[in-house]
CSV table of C-alpha atoms in Angstrom, one decimal:
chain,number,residue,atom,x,y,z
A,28,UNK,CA,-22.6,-2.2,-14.9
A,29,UNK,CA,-25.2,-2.9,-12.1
A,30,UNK,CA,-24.2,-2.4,-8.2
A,31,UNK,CA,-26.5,-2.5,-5.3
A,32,UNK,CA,-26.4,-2.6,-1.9
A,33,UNK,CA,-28.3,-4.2,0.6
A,34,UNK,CA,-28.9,-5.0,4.8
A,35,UNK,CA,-29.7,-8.4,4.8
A,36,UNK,CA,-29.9,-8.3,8.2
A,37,UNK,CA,-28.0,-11.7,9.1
A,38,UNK,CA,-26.6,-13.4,6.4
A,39,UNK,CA,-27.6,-16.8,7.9
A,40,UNK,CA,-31.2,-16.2,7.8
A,41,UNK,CA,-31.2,-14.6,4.8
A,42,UNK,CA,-28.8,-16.9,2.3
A,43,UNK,CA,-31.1,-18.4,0.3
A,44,UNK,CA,-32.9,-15.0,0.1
A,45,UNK,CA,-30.5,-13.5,-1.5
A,46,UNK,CA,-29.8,-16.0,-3.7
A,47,UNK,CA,-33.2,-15.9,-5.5
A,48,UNK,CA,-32.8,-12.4,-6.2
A,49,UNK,CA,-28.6,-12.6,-6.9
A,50,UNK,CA,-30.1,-15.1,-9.7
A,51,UNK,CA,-33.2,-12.5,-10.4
A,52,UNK,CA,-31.7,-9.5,-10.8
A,53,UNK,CA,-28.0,-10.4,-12.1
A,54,UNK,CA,-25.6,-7.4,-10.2
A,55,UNK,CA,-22.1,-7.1,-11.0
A,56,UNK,CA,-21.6,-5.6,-7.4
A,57,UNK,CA,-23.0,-5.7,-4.4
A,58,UNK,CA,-22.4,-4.4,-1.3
A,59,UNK,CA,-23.8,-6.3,1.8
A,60,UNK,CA,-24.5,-5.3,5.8
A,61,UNK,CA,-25.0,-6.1,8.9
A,62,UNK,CA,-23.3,-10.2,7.8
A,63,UNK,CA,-24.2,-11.0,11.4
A,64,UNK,CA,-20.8,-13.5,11.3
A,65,UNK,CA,-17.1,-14.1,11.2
A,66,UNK,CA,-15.2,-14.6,8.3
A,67,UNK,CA,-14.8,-18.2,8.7
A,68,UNK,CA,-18.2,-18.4,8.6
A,69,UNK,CA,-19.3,-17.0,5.7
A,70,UNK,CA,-20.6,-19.0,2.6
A,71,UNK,CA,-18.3,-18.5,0.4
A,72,UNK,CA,-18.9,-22.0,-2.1
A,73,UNK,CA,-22.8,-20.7,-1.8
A,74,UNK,CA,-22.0,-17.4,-3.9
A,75,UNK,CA,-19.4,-19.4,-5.7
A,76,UNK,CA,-22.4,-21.6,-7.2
A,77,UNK,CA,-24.1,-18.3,-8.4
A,78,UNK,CA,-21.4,-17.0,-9.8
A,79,UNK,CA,-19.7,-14.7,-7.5
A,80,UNK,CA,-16.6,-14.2,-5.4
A,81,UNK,CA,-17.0,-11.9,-1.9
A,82,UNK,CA,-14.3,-9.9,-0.4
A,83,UNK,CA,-15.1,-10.1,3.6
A,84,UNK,CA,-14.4,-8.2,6.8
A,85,UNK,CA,-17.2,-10.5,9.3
A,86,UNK,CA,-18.0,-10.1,13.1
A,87,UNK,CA,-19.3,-12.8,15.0
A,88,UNK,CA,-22.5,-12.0,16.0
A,89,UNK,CA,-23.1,-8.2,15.0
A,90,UNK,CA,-22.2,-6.2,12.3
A,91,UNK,CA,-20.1,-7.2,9.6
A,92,UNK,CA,-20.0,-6.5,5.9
A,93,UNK,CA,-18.8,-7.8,2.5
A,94,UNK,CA,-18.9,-7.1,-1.1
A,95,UNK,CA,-19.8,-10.1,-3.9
A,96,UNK,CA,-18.6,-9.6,-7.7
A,97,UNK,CA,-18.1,-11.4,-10.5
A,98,UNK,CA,-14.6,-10.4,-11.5
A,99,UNK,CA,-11.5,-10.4,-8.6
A,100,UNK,CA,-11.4,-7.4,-6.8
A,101,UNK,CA,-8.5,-6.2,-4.4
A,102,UNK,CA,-9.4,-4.8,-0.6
A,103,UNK,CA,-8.4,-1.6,-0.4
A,104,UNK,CA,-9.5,-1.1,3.3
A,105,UNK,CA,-10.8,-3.2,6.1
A,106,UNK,CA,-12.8,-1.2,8.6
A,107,UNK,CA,-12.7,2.5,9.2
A,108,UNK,CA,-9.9,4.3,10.3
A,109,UNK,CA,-9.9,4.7,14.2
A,110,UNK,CA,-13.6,3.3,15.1
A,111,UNK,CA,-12.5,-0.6,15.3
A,112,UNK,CA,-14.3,-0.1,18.6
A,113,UNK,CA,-17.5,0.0,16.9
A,114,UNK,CA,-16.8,-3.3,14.9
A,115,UNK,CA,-16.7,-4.5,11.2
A,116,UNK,CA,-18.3,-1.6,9.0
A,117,UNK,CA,-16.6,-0.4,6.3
A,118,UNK,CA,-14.9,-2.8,3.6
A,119,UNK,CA,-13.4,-0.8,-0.1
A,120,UNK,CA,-12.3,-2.9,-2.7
A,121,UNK,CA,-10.5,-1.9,-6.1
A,122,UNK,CA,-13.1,-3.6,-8.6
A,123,UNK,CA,-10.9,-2.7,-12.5
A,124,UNK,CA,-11.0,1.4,-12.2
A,125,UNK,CA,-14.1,1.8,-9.4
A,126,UNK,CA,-13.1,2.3,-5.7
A,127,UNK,CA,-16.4,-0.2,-3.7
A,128,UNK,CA,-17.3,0.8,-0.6
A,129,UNK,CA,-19.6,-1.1,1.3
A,130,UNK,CA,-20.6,0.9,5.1
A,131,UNK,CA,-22.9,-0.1,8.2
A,132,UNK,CA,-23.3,2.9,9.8
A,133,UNK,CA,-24.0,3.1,13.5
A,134,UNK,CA,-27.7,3.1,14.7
A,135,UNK,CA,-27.3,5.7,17.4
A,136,UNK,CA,-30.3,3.7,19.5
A,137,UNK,CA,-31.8,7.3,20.6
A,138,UNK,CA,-30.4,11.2,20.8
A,139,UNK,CA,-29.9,10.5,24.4
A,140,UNK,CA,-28.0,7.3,24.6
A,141,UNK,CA,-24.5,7.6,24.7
A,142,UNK,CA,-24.2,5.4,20.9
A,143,UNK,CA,-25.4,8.7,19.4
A,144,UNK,CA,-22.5,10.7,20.0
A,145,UNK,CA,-20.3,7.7,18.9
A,146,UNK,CA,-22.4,7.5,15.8
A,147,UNK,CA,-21.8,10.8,14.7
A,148,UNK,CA,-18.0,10.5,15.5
A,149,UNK,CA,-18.1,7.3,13.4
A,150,UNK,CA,-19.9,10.1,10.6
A,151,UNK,CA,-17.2,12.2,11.1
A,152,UNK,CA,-14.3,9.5,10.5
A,153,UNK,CA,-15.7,8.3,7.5
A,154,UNK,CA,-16.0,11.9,5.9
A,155,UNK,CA,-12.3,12.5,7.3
A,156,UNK,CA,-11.2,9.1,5.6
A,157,UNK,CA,-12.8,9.7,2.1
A,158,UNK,CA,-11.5,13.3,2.1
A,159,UNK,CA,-8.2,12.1,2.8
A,160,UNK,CA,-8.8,9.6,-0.3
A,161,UNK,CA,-9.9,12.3,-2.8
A,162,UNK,CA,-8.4,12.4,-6.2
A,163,UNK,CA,-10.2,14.4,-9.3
A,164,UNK,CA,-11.4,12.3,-11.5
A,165,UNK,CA,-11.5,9.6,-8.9
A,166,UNK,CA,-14.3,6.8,-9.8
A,167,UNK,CA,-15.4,5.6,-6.5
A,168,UNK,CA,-18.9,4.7,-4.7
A,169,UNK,CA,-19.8,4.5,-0.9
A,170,UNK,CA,-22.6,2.3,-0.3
A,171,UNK,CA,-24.7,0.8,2.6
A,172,UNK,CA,-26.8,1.5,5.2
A,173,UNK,CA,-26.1,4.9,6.7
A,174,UNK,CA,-29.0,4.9,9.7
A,175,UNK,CA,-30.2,8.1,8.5
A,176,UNK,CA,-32.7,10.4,5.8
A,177,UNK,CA,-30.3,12.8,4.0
A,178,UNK,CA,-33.8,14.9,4.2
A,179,UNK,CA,-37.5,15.1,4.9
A,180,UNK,CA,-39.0,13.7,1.8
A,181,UNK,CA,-37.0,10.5,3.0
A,182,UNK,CA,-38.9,9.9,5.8
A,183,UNK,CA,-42.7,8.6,5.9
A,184,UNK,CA,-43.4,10.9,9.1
A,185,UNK,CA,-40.8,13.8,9.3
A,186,UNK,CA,-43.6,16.1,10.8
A,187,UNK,CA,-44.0,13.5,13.6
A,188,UNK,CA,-39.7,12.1,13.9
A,189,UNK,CA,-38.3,15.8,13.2
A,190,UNK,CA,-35.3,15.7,15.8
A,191,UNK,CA,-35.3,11.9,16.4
A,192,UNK,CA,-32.9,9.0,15.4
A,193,UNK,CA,-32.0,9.3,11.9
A,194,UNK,CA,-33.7,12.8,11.7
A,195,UNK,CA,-31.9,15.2,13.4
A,196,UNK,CA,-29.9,18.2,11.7
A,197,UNK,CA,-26.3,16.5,13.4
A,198,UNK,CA,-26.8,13.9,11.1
A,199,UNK,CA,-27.7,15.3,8.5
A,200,UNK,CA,-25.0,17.8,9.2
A,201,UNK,CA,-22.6,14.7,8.4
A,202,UNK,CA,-24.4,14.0,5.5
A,203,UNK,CA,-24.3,17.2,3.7
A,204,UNK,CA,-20.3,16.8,4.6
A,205,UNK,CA,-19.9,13.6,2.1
A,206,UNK,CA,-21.9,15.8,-0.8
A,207,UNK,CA,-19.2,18.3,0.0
A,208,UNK,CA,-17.0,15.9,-0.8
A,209,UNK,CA,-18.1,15.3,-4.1
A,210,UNK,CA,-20.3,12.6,-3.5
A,211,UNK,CA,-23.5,12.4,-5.2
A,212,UNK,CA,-27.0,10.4,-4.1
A,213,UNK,CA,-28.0,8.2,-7.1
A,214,UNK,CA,-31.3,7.4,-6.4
A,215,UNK,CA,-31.7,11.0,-5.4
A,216,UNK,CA,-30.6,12.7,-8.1
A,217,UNK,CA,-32.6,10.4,-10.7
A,218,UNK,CA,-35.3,11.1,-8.6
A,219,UNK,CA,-35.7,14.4,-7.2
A,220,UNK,CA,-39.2,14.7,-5.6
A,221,UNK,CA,-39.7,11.0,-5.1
A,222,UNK,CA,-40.6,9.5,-2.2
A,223,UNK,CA,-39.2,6.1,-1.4
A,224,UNK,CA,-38.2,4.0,1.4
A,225,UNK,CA,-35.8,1.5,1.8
A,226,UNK,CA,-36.7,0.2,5.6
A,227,UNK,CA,-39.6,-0.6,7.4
A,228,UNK,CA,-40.0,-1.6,10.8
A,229,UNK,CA,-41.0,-5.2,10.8
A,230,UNK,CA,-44.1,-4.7,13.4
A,231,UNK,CA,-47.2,-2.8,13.2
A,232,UNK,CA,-47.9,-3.5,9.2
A,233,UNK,CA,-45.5,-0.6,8.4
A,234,UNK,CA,-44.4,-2.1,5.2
A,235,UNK,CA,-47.9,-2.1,3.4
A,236,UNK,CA,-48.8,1.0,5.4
A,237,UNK,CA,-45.8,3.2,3.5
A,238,UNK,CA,-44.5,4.1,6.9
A,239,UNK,CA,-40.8,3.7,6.1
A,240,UNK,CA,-37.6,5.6,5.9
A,241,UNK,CA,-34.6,5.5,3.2
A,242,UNK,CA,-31.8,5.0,5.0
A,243,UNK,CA,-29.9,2.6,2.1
A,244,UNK,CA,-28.3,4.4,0.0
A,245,UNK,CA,-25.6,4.3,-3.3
A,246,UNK,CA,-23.6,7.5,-3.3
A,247,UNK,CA,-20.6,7.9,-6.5
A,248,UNK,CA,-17.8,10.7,-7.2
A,249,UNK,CA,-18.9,13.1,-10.2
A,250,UNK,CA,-16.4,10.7,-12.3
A,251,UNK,CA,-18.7,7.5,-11.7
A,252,UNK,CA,-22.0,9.3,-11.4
A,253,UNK,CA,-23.3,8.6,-15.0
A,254,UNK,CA,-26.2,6.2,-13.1
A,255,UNK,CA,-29.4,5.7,-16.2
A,256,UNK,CA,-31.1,4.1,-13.5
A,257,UNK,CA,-31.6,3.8,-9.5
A,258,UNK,CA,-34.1,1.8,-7.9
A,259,UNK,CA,-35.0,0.5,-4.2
A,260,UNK,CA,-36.4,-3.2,-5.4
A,261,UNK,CA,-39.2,-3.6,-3.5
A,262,UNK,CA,-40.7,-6.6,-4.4
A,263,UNK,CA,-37.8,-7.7,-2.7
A,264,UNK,CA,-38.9,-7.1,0.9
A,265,UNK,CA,-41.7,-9.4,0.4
A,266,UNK,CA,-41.5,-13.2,1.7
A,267,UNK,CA,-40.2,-15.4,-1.6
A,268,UNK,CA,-40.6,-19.0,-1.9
A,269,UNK,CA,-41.5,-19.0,1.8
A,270,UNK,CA,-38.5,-17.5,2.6
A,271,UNK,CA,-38.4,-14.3,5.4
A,272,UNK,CA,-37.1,-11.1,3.7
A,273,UNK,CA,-34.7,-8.4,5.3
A,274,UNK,CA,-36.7,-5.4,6.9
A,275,UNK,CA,-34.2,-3.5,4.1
A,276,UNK,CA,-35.3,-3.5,0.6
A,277,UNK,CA,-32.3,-3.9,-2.0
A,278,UNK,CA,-31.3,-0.3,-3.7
A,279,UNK,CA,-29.8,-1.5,-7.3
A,280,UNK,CA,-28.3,1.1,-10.0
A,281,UNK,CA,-27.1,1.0,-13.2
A,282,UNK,CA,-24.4,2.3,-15.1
């Protein structure tokens, strides 16, 4: 089985993007973020023609997420528990034994904007809502964007960004919760001393400069952790066919 998950960073923009690489690479789940649109707007026939049916919980505008397969799945959960306030972010769906979760995390803006402390109460939800789902033996994976580097090496700059968005120790704090939990970082344990990024800031070259962070990431219970490979497809935040990629490269793995 091959899952992924990916910001496409409005779902408009970025259809006939995803397309190309939905018809490239050939997943059997994927979980999408920040949709940027309502339910009644999403483009359903669109993934239809490639072969895939998509489970949505939209948001006009902002946010919104949504998970494509190839098979019927059931939703299991539309948004997280308590933080509607924050908008569309969390979508599970039952896909045969597998509990999908797709997640947008908050951004958080800066440490002194009031978002951050909202961010890290939406952090705290979502480990409060997967606890309160545990089962041994459970085969589940929680996948998105999570606005923040589990640790140093996941960050092009930590010397620099120590203590800033997406790198201070509260979030990582909430972090280190979900492995408590269970959970284990695909990419991270196939690749221990790696350094990859999944992000880069659209401005100031920082793609072809390696200045990015990996903030993307596919997480799975011991049960479903057998990954033999986890990659962040890279080619795949280049321009294709003309077309404008996401500032968020695809992060595919296979079971």
């Amino acid at each position: 089985m091959r899952v992924a998950t990916w910001n496409v960073n409005g779902l408009r923009a970025r259809l006939d993007f995803v397309r190309l690489w939905l018809r490239e690479r050939k997943p059997d789940l994927v979980g999408l973020q920040e949709l940027k649109l309502a339910d009644e707007q999403f483009p359903h026939e669109a993934f239809r023609e490639e072969g895939y049916l998509a489970a949505v919980h939209g948001q006009k505008s902002w946010n919104g997420v949504a998970v494509l397969s190839r098979e019927p799945v059931a939703i299991v959960q539309r948004g997280l528990p308590g933080q509607d306030e924050l908008g569309a972010r969390l979508l599970t769906v039952r896909a045969g034994e597998l509990e999908f979760t797709t997640l947008y995390c908050p951004n958080g803006k800066h440490t002194g904007h009031e978002d951050f402390p909202r961010k890290l109460a939406w952090l705290d939800a979502l480990a409060d809502h997967l606890a309160a789902r545990a089962d041994a033996g459970r085969r589940a994976v929680v996948c998105g964007d999570f606005n923040l580097c589990p640790a140093a090496l996941d960050s092009w700059n930590e010397a620099e960004l120590r203590g800033s968005i997406f790198h201070t120790d509260e979030e990582r704090a909430r972090f280190e919760r979900l492995r408590g939990l269970g959970f284990v970082d695909l990419f991270r344990e196939l690749h221990p001393q790696e350094q990859a990024f999944s992000w880069w800031d659209y401005r100031g070259g920082a793609f072809h400069r390696r200045q990015g962070l990996r903030i993307d990431l596919l997480l799975a219970t011991r049960a479903a952790a057998s990954a033999t490979r986890a990659e962040i497809d890279r080619e795949w935040r280049k321009k294709k066919d003309g077309l404008i990629p996401s500032d968020h490269a695809p992060v595919v793995v296979e079971f």
